Structures are given as structure tokens and as C-alpha cells.
XYZ file of C-alpha atoms in Angstrom:
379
model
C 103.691 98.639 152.238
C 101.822 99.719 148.991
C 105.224 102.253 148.715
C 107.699 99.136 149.097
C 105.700 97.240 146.485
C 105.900 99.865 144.378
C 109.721 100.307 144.756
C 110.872 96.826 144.001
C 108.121 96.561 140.966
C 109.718 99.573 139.349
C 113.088 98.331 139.866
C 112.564 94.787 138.497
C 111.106 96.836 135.526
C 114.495 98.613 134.954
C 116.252 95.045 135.667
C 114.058 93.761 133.168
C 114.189 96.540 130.416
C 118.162 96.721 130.642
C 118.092 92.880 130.058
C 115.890 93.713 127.155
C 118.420 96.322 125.818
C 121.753 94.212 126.480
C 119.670 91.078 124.485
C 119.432 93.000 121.676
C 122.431 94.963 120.740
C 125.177 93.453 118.927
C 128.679 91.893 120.643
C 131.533 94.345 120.276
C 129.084 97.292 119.716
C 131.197 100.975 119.742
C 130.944 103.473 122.475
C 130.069 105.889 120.639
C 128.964 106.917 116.910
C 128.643 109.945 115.125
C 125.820 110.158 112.535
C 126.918 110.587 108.654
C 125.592 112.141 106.179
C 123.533 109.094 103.736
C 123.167 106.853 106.755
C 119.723 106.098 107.709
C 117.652 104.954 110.716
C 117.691 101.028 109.045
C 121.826 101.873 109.061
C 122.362 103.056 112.669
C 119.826 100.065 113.835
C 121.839 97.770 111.797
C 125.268 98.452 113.447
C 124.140 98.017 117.271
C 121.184 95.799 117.260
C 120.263 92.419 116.284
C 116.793 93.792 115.234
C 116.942 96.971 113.273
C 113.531 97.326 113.936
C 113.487 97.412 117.309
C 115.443 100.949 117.493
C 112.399 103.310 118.241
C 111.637 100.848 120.823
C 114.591 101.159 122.916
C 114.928 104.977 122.344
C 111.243 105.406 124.265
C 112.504 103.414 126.549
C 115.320 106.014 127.687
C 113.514 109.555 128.909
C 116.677 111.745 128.136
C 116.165 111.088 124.603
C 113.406 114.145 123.404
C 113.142 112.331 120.025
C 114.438 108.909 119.502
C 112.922 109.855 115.720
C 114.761 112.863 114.866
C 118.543 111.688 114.454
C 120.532 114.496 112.232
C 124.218 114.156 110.743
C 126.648 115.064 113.194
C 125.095 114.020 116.089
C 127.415 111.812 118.779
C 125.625 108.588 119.977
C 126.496 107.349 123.215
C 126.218 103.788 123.605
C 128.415 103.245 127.021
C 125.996 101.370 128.712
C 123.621 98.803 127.174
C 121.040 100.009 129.873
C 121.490 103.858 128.652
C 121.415 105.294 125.108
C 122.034 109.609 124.726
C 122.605 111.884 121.694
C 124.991 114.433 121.940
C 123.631 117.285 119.235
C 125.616 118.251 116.288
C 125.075 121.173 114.430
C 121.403 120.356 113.373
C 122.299 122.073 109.842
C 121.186 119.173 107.709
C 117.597 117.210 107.451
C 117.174 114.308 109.877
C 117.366 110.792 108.549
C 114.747 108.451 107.327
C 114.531 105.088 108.349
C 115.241 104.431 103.952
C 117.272 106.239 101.553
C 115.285 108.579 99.669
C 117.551 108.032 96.572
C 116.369 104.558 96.375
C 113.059 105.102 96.822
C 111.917 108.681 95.328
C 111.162 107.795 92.226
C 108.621 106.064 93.753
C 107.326 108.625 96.118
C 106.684 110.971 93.524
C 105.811 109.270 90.292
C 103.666 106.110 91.492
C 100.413 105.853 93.056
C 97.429 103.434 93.461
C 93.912 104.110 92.759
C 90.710 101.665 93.262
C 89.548 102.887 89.739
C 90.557 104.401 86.849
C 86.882 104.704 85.036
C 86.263 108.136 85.796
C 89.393 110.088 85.853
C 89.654 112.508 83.159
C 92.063 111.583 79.628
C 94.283 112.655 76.913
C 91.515 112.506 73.952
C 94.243 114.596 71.497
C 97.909 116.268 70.453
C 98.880 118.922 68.930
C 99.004 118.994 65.400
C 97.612 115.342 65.528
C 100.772 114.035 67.037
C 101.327 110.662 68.135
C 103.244 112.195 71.273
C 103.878 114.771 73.092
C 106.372 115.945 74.970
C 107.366 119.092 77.414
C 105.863 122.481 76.266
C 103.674 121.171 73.597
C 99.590 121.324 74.009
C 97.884 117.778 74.709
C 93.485 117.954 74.854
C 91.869 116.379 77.678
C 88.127 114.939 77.959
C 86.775 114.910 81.055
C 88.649 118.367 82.898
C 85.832 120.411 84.900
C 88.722 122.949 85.303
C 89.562 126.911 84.938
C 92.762 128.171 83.290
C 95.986 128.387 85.876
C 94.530 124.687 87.429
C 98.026 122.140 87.921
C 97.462 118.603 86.776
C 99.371 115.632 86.792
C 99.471 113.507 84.074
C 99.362 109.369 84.653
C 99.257 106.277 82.742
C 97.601 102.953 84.370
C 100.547 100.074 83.990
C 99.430 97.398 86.403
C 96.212 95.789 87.778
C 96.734 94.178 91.306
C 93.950 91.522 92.175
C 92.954 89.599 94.899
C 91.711 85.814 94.139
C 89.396 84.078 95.433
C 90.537 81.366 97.780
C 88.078 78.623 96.709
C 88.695 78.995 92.644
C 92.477 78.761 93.531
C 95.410 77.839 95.406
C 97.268 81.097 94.385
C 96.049 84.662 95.611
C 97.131 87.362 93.459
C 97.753 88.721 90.339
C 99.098 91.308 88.281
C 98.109 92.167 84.883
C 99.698 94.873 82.684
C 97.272 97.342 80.933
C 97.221 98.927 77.307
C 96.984 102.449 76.893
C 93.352 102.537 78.087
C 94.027 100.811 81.006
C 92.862 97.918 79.852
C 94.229 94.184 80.085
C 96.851 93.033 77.764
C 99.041 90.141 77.411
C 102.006 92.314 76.195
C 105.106 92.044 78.725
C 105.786 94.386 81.728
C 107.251 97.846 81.127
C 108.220 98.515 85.124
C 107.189 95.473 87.360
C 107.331 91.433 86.966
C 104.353 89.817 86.384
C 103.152 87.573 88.727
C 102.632 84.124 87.457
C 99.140 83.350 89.157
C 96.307 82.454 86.855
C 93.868 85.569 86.413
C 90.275 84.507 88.395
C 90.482 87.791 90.412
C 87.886 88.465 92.902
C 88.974 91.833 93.988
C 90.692 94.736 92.699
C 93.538 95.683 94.662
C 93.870 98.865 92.787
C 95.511 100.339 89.346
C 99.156 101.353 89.558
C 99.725 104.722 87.391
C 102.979 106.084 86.624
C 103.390 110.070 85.951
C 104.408 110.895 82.729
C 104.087 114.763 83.003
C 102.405 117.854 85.035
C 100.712 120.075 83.334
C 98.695 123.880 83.218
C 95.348 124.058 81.998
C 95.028 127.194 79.132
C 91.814 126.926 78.223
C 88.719 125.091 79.675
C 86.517 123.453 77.749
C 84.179 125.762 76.859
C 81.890 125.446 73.514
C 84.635 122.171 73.018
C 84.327 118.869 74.789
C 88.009 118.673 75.630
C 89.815 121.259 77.605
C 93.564 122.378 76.596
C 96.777 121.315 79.133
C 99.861 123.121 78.601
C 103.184 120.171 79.464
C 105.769 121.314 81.873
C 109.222 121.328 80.485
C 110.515 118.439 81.939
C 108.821 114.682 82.125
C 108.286 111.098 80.121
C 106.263 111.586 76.561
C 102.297 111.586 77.148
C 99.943 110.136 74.591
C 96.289 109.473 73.764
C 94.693 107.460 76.680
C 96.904 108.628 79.663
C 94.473 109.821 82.864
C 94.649 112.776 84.474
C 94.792 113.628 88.529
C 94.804 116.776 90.269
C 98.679 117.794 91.529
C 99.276 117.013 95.057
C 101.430 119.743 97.058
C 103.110 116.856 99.029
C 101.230 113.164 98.662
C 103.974 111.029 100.698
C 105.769 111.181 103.582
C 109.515 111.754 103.982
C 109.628 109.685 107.573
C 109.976 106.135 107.788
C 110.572 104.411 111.195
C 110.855 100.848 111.511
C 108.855 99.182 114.003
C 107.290 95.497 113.319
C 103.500 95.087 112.232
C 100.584 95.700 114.589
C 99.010 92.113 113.888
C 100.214 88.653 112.271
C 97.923 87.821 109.028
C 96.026 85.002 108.002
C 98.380 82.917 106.007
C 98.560 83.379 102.676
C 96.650 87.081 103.058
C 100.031 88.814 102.761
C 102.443 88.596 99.845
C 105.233 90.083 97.881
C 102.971 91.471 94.740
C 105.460 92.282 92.317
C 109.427 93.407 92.048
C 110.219 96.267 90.279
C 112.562 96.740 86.771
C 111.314 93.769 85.438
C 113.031 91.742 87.982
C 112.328 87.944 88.454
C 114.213 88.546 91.966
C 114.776 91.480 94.361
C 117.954 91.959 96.402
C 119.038 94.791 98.511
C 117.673 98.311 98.259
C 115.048 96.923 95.196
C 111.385 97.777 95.451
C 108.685 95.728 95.719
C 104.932 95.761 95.478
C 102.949 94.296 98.562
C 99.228 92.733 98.544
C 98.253 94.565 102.312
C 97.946 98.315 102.946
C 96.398 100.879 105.033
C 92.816 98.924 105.744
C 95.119 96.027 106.663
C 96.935 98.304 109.451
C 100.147 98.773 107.215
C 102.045 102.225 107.577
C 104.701 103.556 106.706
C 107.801 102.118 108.632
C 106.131 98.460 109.039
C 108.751 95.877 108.526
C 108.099 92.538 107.542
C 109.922 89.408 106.734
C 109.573 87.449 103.206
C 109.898 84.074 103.490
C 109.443 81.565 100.351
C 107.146 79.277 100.645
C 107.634 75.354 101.141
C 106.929 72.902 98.289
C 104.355 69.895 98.770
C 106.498 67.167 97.466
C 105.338 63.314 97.362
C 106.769 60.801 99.712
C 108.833 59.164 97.069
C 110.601 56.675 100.005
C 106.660 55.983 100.361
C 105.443 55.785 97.190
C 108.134 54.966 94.597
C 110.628 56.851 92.832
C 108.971 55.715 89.217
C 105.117 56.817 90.031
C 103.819 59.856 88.186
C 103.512 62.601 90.555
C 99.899 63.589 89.349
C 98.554 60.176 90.351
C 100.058 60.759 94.016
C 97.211 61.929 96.787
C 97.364 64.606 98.554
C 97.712 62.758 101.659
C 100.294 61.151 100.526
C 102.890 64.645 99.744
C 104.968 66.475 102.091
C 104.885 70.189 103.059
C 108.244 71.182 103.434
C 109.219 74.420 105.848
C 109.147 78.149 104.294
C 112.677 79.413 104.009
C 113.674 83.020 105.465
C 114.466 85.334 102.604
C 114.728 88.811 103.432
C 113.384 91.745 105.788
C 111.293 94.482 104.075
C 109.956 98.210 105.206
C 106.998 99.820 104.238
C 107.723 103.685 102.487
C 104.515 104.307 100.613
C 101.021 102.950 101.869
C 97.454 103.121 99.543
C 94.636 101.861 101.292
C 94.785 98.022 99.409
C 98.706 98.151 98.255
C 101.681 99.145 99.766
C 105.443 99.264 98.539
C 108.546 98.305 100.556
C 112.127 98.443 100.528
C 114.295 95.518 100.190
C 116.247 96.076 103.482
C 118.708 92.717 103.719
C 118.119 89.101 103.617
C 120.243 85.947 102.764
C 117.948 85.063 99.797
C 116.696 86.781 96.846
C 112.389 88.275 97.233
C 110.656 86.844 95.219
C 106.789 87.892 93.558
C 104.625 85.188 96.179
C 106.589 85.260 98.756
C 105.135 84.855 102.111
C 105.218 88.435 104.694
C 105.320 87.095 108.134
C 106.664 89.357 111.606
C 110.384 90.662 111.293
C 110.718 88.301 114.251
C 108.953 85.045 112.592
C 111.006 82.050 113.669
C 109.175 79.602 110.540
């Protein structure tokens, strides 16, 4: 008996998991496919399923796969049957691909990172000859190095302030605020990201954003001085007086990304685009933006959300008049109208507070407040 049961439960499963599998893949899907080079994981997904993010999913899902991750150029995908999905191996010669192209996204990889504070990291307290600037192979003096000669470091410059604000002193939740060469607050305009347009009452720091301007060899400790000597690389952006100081990291992100959906919903409103990249107002496909969860929030790399902008609270003008002053209209009186589907996002680098993600497609343009719901949000 307990045999029989166990028979027709683990067929209804398959019934039930090919159903799954047939829901999701696109009408008019090919039989087959054969990986390219510059497609990625979000690609492939894109082409066969109506959730792109599902793909990992419903590679587990089929045993004959040995890693539904690994997916190289050249490699045939058989998609004959919406109940079975193989790989025929190519030649394997070429790196398997991310779930985001790395084109789009390495400068971020490399020259961005967050830190909770930027008090104590070591600066550029001098140039050579007294110089303004510096650039590749010149000597810059740095306060703060505890190091020995032959020690890599990588030099950074604080651009952006992310803050969380408090929810009783206001209605909107974060903030950006660009940073003068100390990394300190300044009302000049943004040299990388927009800046949000929330009013500055922060309540927690999110974390400093520094952008590398150079690596570095330290020549000469400090010694009978009180600022070591740091040799510039050959290559890099100009470093001057102010700019902080981090160890080199051999390899600080990760080169993966696979897309799978969030492991919990937020709190509304504890979840929003940050900031968009280039000076943007707007993001579209393949742009970068700045996100207010990360790691401590359960982010990772691969976690795909949806942006959606947030409804208005209009007044009832049918109820109230089409000549009264807005300001004198109650609250219970207004309207909150329905937040609008913009685009889908994916996580590629995660700090414990921040994260950034890839714009991956939408029908509207992602905007800095923007709302981060479930890929699969229906409102």
C-alpha cells in the first residue's frame, strides 16, 4: 500500500513539475540552441521562458543536467520537450557565462566599493614636488600607512553618502549626498551618480561609495616621518590630497551571477532604487543602479527584483472641486493611485547595507525611489 502511495505521489509530482515547465517557457520556443559567445544566462532565460529568473529553477529540476550553472559557448541546448531540458557539450574552450555581461558591469566590479566608514582609513597628506596631482609613476605621501616597503595599495576617493531616514521625520527614506575631497558633504553636483531628491534627516548610514583612482607600491614606510611614501602604478585616474587608502584585494567580487528571485518580500518602502549611474535622471537597459538593501537584508548576488514607480496621492477633485487649493485638501480626502511596473533588475555586487544591480529590461525607464518588489509582483 505505502509502495502504491508512493508511486502515484511521485508521478503527480512529475505531472505537476512538467506543467510547471510547459507554463513557463515561451510559445514557439526552438528545439534546440547553441550557446554564443557574449550571450549570458539573463539572454538564454530570456529566449525560452516567460521568467528569466526562473532558469536555475527548472535546470535542478532535470537530474541529467550536472550543472544547470555552468553553460559555456558552443554548447547545444535541447529543448524538445517542455518536460526535459539537456546540454549537449561543446568544446568547453571558453569561460562559462554569467547571468550579466561583464562589459557592462566591470567597471563596477573593480573600481567601486562601499564602506560603513571612511574615518579611519589611511590618506593622501602630499605630492611630489608639491603638486596639485598626481598621476601614474609619480610619488604621492600618505598619513596613516602602518606598512613595509613592497605592500600593494589601492587608492580611493569617497563620492557618495547613502542614508537611511527615519520614517517618523519623513515620508521619503533615503538619500544621497556627494562628498568633497575629504569625504565630507557638499552641495556641489554629482560626478558619477544622480542625486536623490529626498531631504537630508538621515538616521543611518548606509555606507560611503569610493571610487579607485590608482594602485599603488609602498617605497618607504614612515619611519622618523609621519607619512609613508606610495609609488602610482602606470596606469589609473589622477590622485590628489584627501583620497583614502585600502589594502589591494587579490579578487573582491565575484564573476557568477545567477538569477533567481529574492528570499523574502520587504516591508514597503524598505527597498528602493538608491541612485542611477552617469548622472542619469533615468536608467534603461544594461544601466547601473544603486540599491538601499544588501547582504544583512538577504541580497546576493543574482537576486532579481522588479522596480515599480510609485503611485501618486492625488485629491478627489470630482469630490472636492476642481478650483480648491490642493494644500487645503485632507488627507482623507486624496487618492492613492496603483504603482506602475517599470523594469526587472539583478543584483552583481553586494556590501553588507548597499547593493548594485543591472538594469535587465522593463517597459519604463528606473528611476532613483523607485519601489523593489518580487520579479513576480503582480501590483
Amino acid at each position: 500500500m505505502m509502495k502504491s502511495f508512493r508511486a502515484v505521489a511521485a508521478a503527480a509530482l512529475l505531472t505537476v513539475a512538467a506543467y510547471a515547465v510547459s507554463a513557463d517557457f515561451r510559445d514557439g520556443h526552438p528545439d534546440t540552441y547553441t550557446v554564443k559567445r557574449g550571450d549570458t544566462l539573463w539572454d538564454i532565460s530570456a529566449r525560452f521562458l516567460k521568467k528569466p529568473w526562473l532558469w536555475p529553477e527548472i535546470w535542478q529540476a532535470n537530474p541529467q543536467i550536472r550543472n544547470p550553472h555552468l553553460i559555456y559557448p558552443g554548447d547545444v541546448i535541447s529543448l524538445a520537450y517542455l518536460d526535459r531540458v539537456a546540454v549537449q557539450p561543446g568544446a568547453r574552450t571558453e569561460a562559462p557565462l554569467t547571468g550579466v555581461p561583464l562589459s557592462e558591469v566591470e567597471p563596477f566590479l573593480k573600481n567601486l566599493r562601499v564602506v560603513d566608514d571612511i574615518e579611519g582609513l589611511p590618506y593622501v597628506v602630499g605630492i611630489e614636488e608639491d603638486r596639485l596631482r598626481s598621476t601614474g609613476g609619480q610619488v604621492v605621501y600618505v598619513k596613516g600607512v602602518d606598512a613595509q616597503p613592497g605592500q600593494r595599495w589601492a587608492v580611493v576617493r569617497p563620492t557618495v553618502r547613502y542614508s537611511h531616514l527615519d520614517r517618523t521625520q519623513c515620508c521619503d527614506l533615503f538619500h544621497t549626498d556627494d562628498l568633497d575631497f575629504r569625504g565630507r558633504r557638499t552641495l556641489d553636483g554629482a560626478n558619477f551618480w544622480t542625486n536623490a531628491v529626498t531631504p537630508d534627516k538621515g538616521s543611518e548610514i548606509l555606507g560611503y561609495e569610493l571610487m579607485q583612482q590608482a594602485t599603488g607600491t609602498v617605497s618607504r614606510a614612515a619611519g622618523g616621518y609621519e607619512a609613508a611614501t606610495l609609488v602610482l602604478d602606470g596606469n589609473g585616474r589622477e590622485v590628489r590630497v584627501g583620497d583614502r587608502l585600502i589594502p589591494v584585494e587579490p579578487q573582491p567580487y565575484d564573476l557568477q551571477f545567477f538569477p533567481h528571485p529574492p528570499k523574502a518580500q520587504f516591508e514597503y518602502g524598505r527597498a528602493q532604487v538608491l541612485a542611477v549611474a552617469d548622472q542619469l535622471a533615468n536608467g534603461g537597459r544594461h544601466d547601473v543602479i544603486a540599491l538601499s538593501v544588501g547582504a544583512r537584508d538577504g541580497v546576493d548576488n543574482g537576486t532579481v527584483f522588479s522596480t515599480w514607480r510609485v503611485g501618486s496621492t492625488v485629491p478627489d477633485r470630482v469630490a472636492k472641486g476642481a478650483d480648491r487649493d490642493a494644500d487645503t485638501i485632507a488627507r482623507a480626502d486624496r487618492v492613492r493611485l496603483p504603482d506602475e511596473f517599470a523594469s526587472h533588475v539583478m543584483v552583481f555586487r553586494t556590501f553588507d547595507k548597499v547593493s548594485y544591480a543591472l538594469v535587465m529590461d522593463g517597459i519604463r525607464q528606473t528611476r532613483v525611489g523607485q519601489e523593489l518588489k518580487h520579479p513576480d509582483a503582480a501590483n
